[in-house]
PDB file of C-alpha atoms and ligand atoms in Angstrom:
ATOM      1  CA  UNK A   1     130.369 114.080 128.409  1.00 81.00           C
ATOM      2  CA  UNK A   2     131.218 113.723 132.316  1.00 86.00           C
ATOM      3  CA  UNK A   3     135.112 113.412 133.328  1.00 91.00           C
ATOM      4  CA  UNK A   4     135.992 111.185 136.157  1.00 95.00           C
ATOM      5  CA  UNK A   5     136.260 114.200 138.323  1.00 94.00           C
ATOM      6  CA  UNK A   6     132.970 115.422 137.537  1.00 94.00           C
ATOM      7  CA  UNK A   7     131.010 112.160 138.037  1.00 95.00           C
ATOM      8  CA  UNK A   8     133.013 111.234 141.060  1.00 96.00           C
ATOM      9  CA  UNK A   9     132.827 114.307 142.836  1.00 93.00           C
ATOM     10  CA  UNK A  10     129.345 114.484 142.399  1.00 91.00           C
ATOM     11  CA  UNK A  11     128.513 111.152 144.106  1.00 97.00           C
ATOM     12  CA  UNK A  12     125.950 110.841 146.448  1.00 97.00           C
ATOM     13  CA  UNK A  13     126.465 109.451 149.941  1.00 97.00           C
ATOM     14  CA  UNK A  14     123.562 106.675 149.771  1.00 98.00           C
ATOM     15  CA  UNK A  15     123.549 104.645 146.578  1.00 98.00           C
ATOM     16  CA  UNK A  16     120.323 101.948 146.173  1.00 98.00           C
ATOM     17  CA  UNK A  17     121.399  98.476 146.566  1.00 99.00           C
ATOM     18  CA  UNK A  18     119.920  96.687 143.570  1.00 99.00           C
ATOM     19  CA  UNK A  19     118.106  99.295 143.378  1.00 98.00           C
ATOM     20  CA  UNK A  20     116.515  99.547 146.753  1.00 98.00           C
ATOM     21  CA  UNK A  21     116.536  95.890 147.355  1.00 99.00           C
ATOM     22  CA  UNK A  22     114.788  96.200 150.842  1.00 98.00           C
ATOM     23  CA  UNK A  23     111.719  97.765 149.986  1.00 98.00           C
ATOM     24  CA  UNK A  24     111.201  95.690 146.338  1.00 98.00           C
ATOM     25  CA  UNK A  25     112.717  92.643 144.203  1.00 98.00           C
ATOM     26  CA  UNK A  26     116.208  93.453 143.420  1.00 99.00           C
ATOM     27  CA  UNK A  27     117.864  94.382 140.367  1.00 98.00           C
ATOM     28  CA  UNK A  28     114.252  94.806 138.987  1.00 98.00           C
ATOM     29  CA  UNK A  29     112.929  98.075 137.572  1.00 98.00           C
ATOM     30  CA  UNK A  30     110.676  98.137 140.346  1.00 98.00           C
ATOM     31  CA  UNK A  31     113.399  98.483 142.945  1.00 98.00           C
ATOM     32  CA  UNK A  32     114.900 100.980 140.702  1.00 98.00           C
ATOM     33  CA  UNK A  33     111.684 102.664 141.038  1.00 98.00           C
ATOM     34  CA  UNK A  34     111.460 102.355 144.407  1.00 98.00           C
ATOM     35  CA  UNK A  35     114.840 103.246 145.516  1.00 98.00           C
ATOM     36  CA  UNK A  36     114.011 107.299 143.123  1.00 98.00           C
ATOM     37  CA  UNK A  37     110.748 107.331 144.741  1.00 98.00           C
ATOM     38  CA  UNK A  38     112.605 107.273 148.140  1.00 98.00           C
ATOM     39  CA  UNK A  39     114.741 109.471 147.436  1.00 98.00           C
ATOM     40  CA  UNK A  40     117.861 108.001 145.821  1.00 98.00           C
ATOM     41  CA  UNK A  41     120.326 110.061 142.905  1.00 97.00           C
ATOM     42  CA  UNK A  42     122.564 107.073 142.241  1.00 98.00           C
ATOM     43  CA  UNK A  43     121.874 103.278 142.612  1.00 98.00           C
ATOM     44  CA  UNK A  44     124.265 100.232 142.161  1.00 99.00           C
ATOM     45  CA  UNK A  45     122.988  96.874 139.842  1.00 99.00           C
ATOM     46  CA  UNK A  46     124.804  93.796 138.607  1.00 99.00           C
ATOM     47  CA  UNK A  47     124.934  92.960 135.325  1.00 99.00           C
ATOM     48  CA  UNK A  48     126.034  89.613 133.279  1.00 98.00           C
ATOM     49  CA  UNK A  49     125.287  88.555 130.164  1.00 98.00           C
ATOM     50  CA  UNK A  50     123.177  85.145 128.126  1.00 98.00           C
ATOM     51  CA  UNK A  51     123.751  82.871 126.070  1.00 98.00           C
ATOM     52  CA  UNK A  52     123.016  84.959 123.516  1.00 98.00           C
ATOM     53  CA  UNK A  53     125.210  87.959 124.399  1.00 98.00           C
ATOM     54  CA  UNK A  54     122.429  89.479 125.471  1.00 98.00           C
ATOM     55  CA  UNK A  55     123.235  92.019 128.774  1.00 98.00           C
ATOM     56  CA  UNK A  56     120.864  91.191 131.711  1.00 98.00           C
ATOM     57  CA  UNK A  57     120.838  93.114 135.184  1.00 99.00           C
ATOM     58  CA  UNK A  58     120.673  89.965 137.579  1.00 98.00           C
ATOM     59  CA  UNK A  59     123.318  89.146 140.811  1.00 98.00           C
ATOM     60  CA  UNK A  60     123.239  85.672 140.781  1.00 98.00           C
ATOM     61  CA  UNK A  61     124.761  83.319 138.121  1.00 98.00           C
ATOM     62  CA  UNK A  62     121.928  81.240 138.849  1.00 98.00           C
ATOM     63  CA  UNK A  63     118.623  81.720 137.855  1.00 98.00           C
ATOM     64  CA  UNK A  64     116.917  79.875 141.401  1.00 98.00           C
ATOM     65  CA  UNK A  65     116.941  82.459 144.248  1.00 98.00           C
ATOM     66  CA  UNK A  66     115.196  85.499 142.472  1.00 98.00           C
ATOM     67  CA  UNK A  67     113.389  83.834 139.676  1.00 98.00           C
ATOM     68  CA  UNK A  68     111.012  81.353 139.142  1.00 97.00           C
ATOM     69  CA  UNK A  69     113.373  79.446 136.923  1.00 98.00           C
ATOM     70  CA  UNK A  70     116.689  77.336 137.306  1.00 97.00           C
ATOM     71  CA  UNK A  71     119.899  76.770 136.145  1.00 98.00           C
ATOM     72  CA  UNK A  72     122.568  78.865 134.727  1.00 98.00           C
ATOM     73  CA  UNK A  73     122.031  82.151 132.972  1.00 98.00           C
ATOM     74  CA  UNK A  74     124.528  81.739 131.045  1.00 98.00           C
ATOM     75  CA  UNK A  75     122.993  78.404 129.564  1.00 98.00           C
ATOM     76  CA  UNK A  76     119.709  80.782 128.727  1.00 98.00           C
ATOM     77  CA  UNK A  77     118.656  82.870 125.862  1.00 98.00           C
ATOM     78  CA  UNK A  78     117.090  86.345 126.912  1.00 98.00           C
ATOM     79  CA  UNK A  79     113.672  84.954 124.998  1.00 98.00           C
ATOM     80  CA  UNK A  80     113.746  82.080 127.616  1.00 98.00           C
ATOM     81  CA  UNK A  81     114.509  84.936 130.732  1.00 98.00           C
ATOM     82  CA  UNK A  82     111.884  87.458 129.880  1.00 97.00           C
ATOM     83  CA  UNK A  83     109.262  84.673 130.524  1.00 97.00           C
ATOM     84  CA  UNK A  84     110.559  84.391 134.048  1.00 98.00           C
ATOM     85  CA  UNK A  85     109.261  86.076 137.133  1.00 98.00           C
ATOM     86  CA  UNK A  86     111.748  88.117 138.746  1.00 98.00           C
ATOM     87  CA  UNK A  87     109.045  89.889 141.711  1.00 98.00           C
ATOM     88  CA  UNK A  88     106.644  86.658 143.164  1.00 98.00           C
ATOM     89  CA  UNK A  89     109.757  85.365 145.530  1.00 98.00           C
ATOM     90  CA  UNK A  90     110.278  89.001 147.084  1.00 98.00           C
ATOM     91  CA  UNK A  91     106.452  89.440 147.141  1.00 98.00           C
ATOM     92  CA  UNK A  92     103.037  88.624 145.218  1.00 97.00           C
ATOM     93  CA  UNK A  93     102.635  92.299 144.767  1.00 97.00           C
ATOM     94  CA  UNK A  94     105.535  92.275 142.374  1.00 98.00           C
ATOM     95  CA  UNK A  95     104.936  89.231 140.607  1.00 96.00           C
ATOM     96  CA  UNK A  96     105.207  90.845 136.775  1.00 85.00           C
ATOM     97  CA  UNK A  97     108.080  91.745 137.145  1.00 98.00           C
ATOM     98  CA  UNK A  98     110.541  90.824 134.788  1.00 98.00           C
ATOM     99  CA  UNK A  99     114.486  90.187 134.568  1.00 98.00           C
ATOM    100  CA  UNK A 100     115.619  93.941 133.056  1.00 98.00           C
ATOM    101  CA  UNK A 101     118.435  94.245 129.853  1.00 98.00           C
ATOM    102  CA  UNK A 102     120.749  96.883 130.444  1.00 98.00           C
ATOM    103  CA  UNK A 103     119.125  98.599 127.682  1.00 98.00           C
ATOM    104  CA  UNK A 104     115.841  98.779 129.888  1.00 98.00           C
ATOM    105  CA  UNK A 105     117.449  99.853 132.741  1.00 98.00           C
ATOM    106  CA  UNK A 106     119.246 102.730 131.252  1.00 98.00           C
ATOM    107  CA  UNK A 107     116.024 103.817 129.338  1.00 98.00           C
ATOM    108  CA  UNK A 108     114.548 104.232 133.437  1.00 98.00           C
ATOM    109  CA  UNK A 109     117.438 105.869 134.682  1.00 98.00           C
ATOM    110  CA  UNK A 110     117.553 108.439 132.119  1.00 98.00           C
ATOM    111  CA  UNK A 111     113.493 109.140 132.532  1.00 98.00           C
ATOM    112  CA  UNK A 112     114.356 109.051 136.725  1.00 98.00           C
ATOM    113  CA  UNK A 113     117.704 111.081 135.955  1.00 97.00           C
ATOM    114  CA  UNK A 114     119.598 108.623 138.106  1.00 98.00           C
ATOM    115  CA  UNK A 115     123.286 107.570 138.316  1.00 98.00           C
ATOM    116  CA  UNK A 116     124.642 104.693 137.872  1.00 98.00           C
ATOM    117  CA  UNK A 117     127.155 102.537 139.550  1.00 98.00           C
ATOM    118  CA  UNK A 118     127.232  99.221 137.167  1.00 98.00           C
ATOM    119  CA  UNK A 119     129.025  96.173 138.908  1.00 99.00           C
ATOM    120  CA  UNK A 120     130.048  93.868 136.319  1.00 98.00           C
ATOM    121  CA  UNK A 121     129.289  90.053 138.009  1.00 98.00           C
ATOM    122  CA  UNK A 122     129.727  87.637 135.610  1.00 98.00           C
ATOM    123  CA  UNK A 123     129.598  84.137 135.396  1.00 98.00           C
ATOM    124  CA  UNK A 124     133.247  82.656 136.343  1.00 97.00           C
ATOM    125  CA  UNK A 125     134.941  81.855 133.059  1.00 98.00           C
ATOM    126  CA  UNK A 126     133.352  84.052 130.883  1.00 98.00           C
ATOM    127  CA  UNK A 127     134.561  87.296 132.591  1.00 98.00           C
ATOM    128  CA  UNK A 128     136.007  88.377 129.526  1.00 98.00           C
ATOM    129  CA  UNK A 129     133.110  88.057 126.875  1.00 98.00           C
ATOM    130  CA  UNK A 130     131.444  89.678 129.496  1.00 98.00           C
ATOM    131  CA  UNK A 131     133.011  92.944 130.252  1.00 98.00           C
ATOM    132  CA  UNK A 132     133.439  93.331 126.771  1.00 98.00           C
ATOM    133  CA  UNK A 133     130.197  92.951 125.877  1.00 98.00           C
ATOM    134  CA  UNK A 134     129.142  95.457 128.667  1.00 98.00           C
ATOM    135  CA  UNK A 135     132.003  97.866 127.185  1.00 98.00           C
ATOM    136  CA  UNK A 136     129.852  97.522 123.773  1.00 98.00           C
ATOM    137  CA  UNK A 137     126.584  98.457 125.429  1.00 98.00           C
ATOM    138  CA  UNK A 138     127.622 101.372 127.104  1.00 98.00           C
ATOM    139  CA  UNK A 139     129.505 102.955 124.530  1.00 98.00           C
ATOM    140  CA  UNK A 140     126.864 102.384 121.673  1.00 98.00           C
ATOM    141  CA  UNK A 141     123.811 104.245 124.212  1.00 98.00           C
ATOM    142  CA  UNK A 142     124.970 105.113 127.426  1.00 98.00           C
ATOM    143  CA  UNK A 143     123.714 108.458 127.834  1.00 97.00           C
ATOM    144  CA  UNK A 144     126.323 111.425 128.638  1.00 94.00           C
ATOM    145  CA  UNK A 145     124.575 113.437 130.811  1.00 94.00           C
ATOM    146  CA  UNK A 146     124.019 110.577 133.601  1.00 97.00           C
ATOM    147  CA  UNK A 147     126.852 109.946 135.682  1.00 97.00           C
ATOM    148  CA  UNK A 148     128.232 106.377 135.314  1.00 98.00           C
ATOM    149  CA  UNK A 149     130.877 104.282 138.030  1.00 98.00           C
ATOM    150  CA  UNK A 150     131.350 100.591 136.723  1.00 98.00           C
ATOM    151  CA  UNK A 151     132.840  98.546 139.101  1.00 98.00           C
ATOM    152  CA  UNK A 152     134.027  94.794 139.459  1.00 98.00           C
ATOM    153  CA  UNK A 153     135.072  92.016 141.587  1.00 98.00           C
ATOM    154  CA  UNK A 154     136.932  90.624 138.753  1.00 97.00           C
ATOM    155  CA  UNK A 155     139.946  92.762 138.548  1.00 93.00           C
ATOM    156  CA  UNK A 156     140.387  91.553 134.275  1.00 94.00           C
ATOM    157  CA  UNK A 157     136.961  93.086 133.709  1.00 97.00           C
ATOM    158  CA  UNK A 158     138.151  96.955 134.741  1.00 97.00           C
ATOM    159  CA  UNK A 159     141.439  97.220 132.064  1.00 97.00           C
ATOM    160  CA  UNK A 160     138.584  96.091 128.972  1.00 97.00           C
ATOM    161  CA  UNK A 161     136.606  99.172 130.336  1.00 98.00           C
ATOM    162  CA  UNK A 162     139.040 101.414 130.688  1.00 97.00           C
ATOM    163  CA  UNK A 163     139.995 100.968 127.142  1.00 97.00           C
ATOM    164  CA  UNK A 164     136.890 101.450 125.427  1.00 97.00           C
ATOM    165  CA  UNK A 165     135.473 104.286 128.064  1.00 97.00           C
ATOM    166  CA  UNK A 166     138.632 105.815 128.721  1.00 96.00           C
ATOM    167  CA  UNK A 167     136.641 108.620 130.623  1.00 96.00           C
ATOM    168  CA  UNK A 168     134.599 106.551 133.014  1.00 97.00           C
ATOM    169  CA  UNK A 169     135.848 106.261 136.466  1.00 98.00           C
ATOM    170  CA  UNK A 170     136.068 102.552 137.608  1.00 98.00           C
ATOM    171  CA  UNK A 171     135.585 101.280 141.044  1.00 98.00           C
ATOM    172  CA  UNK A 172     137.953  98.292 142.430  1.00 98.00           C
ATOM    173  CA  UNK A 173     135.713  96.141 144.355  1.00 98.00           C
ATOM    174  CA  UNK A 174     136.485  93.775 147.163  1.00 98.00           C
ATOM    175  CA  UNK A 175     135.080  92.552 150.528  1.00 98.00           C
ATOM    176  CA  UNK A 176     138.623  92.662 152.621  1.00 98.00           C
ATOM    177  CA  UNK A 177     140.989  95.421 151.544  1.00 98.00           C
ATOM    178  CA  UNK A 178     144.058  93.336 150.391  1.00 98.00           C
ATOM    179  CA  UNK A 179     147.538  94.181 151.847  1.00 98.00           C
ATOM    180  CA  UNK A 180     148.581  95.379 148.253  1.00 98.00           C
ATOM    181  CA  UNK A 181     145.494  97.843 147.759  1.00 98.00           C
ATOM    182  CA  UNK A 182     147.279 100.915 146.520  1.00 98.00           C
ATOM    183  CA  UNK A 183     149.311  98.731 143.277  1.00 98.00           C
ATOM    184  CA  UNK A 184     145.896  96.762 142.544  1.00 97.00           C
ATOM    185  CA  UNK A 185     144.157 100.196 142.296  1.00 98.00           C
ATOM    186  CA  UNK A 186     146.594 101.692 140.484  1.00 97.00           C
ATOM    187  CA  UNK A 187     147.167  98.865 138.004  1.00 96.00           C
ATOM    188  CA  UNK A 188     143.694  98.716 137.481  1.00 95.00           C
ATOM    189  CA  UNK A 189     143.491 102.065 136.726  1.00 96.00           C
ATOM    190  CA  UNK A 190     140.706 102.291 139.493  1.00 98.00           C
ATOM    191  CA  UNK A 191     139.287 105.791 141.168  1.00 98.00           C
ATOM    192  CA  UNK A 192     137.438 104.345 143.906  1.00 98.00           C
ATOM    193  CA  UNK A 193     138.334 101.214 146.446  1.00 98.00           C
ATOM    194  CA  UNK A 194     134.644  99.571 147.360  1.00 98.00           C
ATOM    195  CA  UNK A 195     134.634  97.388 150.470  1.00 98.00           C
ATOM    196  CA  UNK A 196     132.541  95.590 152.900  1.00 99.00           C
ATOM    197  CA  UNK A 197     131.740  97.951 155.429  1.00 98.00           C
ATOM    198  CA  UNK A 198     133.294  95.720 158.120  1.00 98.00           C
ATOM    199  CA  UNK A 199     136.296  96.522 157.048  1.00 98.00           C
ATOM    200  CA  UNK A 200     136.412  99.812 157.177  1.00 98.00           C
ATOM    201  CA  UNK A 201     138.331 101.799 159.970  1.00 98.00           C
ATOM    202  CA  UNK A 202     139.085 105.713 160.451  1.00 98.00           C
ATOM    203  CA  UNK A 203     142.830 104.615 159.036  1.00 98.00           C
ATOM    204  CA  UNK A 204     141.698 102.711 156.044  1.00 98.00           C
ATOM    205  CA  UNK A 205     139.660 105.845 155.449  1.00 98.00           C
ATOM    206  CA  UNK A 206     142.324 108.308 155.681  1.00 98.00           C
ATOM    207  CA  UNK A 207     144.520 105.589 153.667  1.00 98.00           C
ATOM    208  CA  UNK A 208     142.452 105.857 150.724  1.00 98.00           C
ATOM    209  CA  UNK A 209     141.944 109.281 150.482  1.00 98.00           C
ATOM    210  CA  UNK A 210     145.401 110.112 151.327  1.00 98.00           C
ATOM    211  CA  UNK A 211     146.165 108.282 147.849  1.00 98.00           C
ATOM    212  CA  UNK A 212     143.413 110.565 146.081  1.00 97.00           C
ATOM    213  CA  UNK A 213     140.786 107.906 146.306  1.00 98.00           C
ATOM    214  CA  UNK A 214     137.210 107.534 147.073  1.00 98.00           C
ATOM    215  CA  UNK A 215     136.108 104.643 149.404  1.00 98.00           C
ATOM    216  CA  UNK A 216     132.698 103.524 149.767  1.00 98.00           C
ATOM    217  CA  UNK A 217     131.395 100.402 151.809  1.00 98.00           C
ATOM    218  CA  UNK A 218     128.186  97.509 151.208  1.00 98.00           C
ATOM    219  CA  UNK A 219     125.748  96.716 152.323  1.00 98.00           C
ATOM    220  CA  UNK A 220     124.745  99.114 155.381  1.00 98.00           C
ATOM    221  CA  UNK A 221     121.335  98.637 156.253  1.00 98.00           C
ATOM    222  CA  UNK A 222     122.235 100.027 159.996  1.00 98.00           C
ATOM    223  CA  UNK A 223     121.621 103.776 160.867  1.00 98.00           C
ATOM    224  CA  UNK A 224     124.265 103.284 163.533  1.00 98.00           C
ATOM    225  CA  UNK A 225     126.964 101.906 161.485  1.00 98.00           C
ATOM    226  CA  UNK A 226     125.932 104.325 158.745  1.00 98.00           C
ATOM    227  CA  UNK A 227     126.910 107.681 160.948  1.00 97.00           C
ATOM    228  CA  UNK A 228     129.837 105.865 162.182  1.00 97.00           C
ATOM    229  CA  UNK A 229     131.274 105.683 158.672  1.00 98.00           C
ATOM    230  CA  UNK A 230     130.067 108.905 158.035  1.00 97.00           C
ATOM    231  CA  UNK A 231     131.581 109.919 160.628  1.00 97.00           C
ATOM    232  CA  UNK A 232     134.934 109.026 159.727  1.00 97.00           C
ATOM    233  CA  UNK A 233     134.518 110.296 155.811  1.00 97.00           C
ATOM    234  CA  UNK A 234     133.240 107.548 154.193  1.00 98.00           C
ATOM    235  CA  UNK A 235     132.611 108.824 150.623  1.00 97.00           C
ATOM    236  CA  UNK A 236     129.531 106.492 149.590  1.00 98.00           C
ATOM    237  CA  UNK A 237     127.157 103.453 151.166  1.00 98.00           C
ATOM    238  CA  UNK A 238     125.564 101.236 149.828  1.00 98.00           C
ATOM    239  CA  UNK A 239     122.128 100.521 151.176  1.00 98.00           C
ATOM    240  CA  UNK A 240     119.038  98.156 150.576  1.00 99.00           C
ATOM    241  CA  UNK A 241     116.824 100.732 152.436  1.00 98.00           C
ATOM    242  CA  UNK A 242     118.356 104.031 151.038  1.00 98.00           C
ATOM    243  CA  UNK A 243     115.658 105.896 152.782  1.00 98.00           C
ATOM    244  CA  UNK A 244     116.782 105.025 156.168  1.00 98.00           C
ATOM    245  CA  UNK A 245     120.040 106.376 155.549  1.00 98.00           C
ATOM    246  CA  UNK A 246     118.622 109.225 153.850  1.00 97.00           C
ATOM    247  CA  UNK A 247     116.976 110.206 156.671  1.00 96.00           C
ATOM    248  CA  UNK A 248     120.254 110.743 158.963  1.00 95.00           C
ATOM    249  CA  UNK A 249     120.671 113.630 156.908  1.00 74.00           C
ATOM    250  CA  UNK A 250     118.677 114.360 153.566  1.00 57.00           C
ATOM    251  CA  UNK A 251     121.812 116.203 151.672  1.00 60.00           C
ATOM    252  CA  UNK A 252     123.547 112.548 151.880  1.00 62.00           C
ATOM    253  CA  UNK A 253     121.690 112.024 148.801  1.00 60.00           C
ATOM    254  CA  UNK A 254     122.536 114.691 146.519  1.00 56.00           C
TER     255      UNK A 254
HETATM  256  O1  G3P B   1     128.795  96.823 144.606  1.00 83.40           O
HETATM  257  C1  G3P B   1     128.572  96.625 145.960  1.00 83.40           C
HETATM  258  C2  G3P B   1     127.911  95.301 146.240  1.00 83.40           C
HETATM  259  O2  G3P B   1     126.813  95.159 145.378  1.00 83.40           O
HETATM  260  C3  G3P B   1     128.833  94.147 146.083  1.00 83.40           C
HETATM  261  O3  G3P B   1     128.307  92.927 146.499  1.00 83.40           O
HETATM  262  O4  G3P B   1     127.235  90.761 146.141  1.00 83.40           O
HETATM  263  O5  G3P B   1     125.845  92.756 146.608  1.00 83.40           O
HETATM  264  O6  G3P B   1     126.966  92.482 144.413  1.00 83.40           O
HETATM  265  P1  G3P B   1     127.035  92.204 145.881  1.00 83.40           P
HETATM  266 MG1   MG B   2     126.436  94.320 143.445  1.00 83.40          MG
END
């Protein structure tokens, strides 16, 4: 098994968005796929959970923008969602594609040897079912060997982690850096502060770190903003075309 240190040091500077959410549909296992075959070691998905406790990789808590179906997914069984096309709306070249279970997509990872950074999104007023049911998952097949970062805009979701996966590192996600940062991250026993990459300066940069932290920023899709950040020591980015920033420099990956 990984320690924090080990699975945070070893993070690559691109992560997938989605997967590579660009290039193919998001969150699919296409786009996971997609984003190995480019190039990526570590990709980022959002996961959330049915009716029937089922785990599902999806961003939305609606099933309209990225399926052909509607309506909440928390108001659907998995038997209902795996009927759904998850690939037509990005492009008819991906139309079988289906909405993943974390199971799946953990399967693919292992076969691609990817890591992992899991962002727990679910549906507002079940964040707690949810995280625990994502604690469940992982800890009956996660497999050791692949590095793992689960990370959440919900700050109740990290603590439920952190108790059943004492070991994993767990990122503290938010688009503006609040003015109280350094006690969220510490009460949420958080390794790694992810932001919108807007709001990242040289100081917040040297902020972080100075407090032993990792930063890393979403979504940058721009080479020029990506070697800015880079610039200033930006630990990770999060990118829809990973291959773009790939190509600044092709060690960002590993
Ligand atoms: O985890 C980084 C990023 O995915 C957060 O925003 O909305 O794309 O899930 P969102
Ligand atoms: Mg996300």
């Amino acid at each position: 098994m990984k320690s924090k240190a080990e699975i945070l040091n070893a993070l690559p500077k691109v992560i997938g968005h989605r997967g590579a959410a660009g290039h193919a549909p998001e969150n699919t296992l296409a786009s996971i796929r997609k984003a190995a075959g480019l190039g990526a070691r570590f990709v980022e998905v959002d996961a959330t959970l049915t009716c029937d406790d089922e785990v599902i990789i999806l961003h939305d808590s609606d099933l309209g923008r990225t399926t052909n179906g509607h309506g909440p997914v928390l108001l659907s069984r998995l038997e209902e969602l795996r009927k759904l096309d998850a690939g037509a709306w990005f492009s008819k070249a991906y139309r079988e594609e289906k909405i993943p279970t974390l199971r799946e997509l953990t399967s693919l990872l292992k076969e691609l040897g990817l890591g992992l950074n899991l962002e727990i999104k679910p549906t507002i007023g079940w964040q707690i079912p949810t995280a625990e049911k994502i604690a469940d998952e992982l800890a009956d097949y996660w497999p050791d060997e692949l590095p793992l970062l689960v990370s959440s805009f919900i700050p109740e979701s990290l603590p439920i982690i952190a108790q059943r996966l004492p070991h994993l590192p767990l990122g503290y996600l938010t688009s503006a850096i609040p003015p109280d940062w350094q006690t969220r991250m510490r009460g949420y026993g958080a390794s790694s502060l992810h932001c919108a990459w807007p709001f990242v300066t040289e100081q917040v940069v040297q902020d972080v770190h100075a407090e032993g932290y990792k930063l890393l920023a979403y979504t940058v899709n721009d080479t020029e903003v990506a070697t800015r950040l880079y610039g200033w020591g930006v630990d990770g980015l999060f990118s829809d075309y990973p291959d773009r920033l790939l190509a600044l420099s092709p060690e960002q990956g590993s």
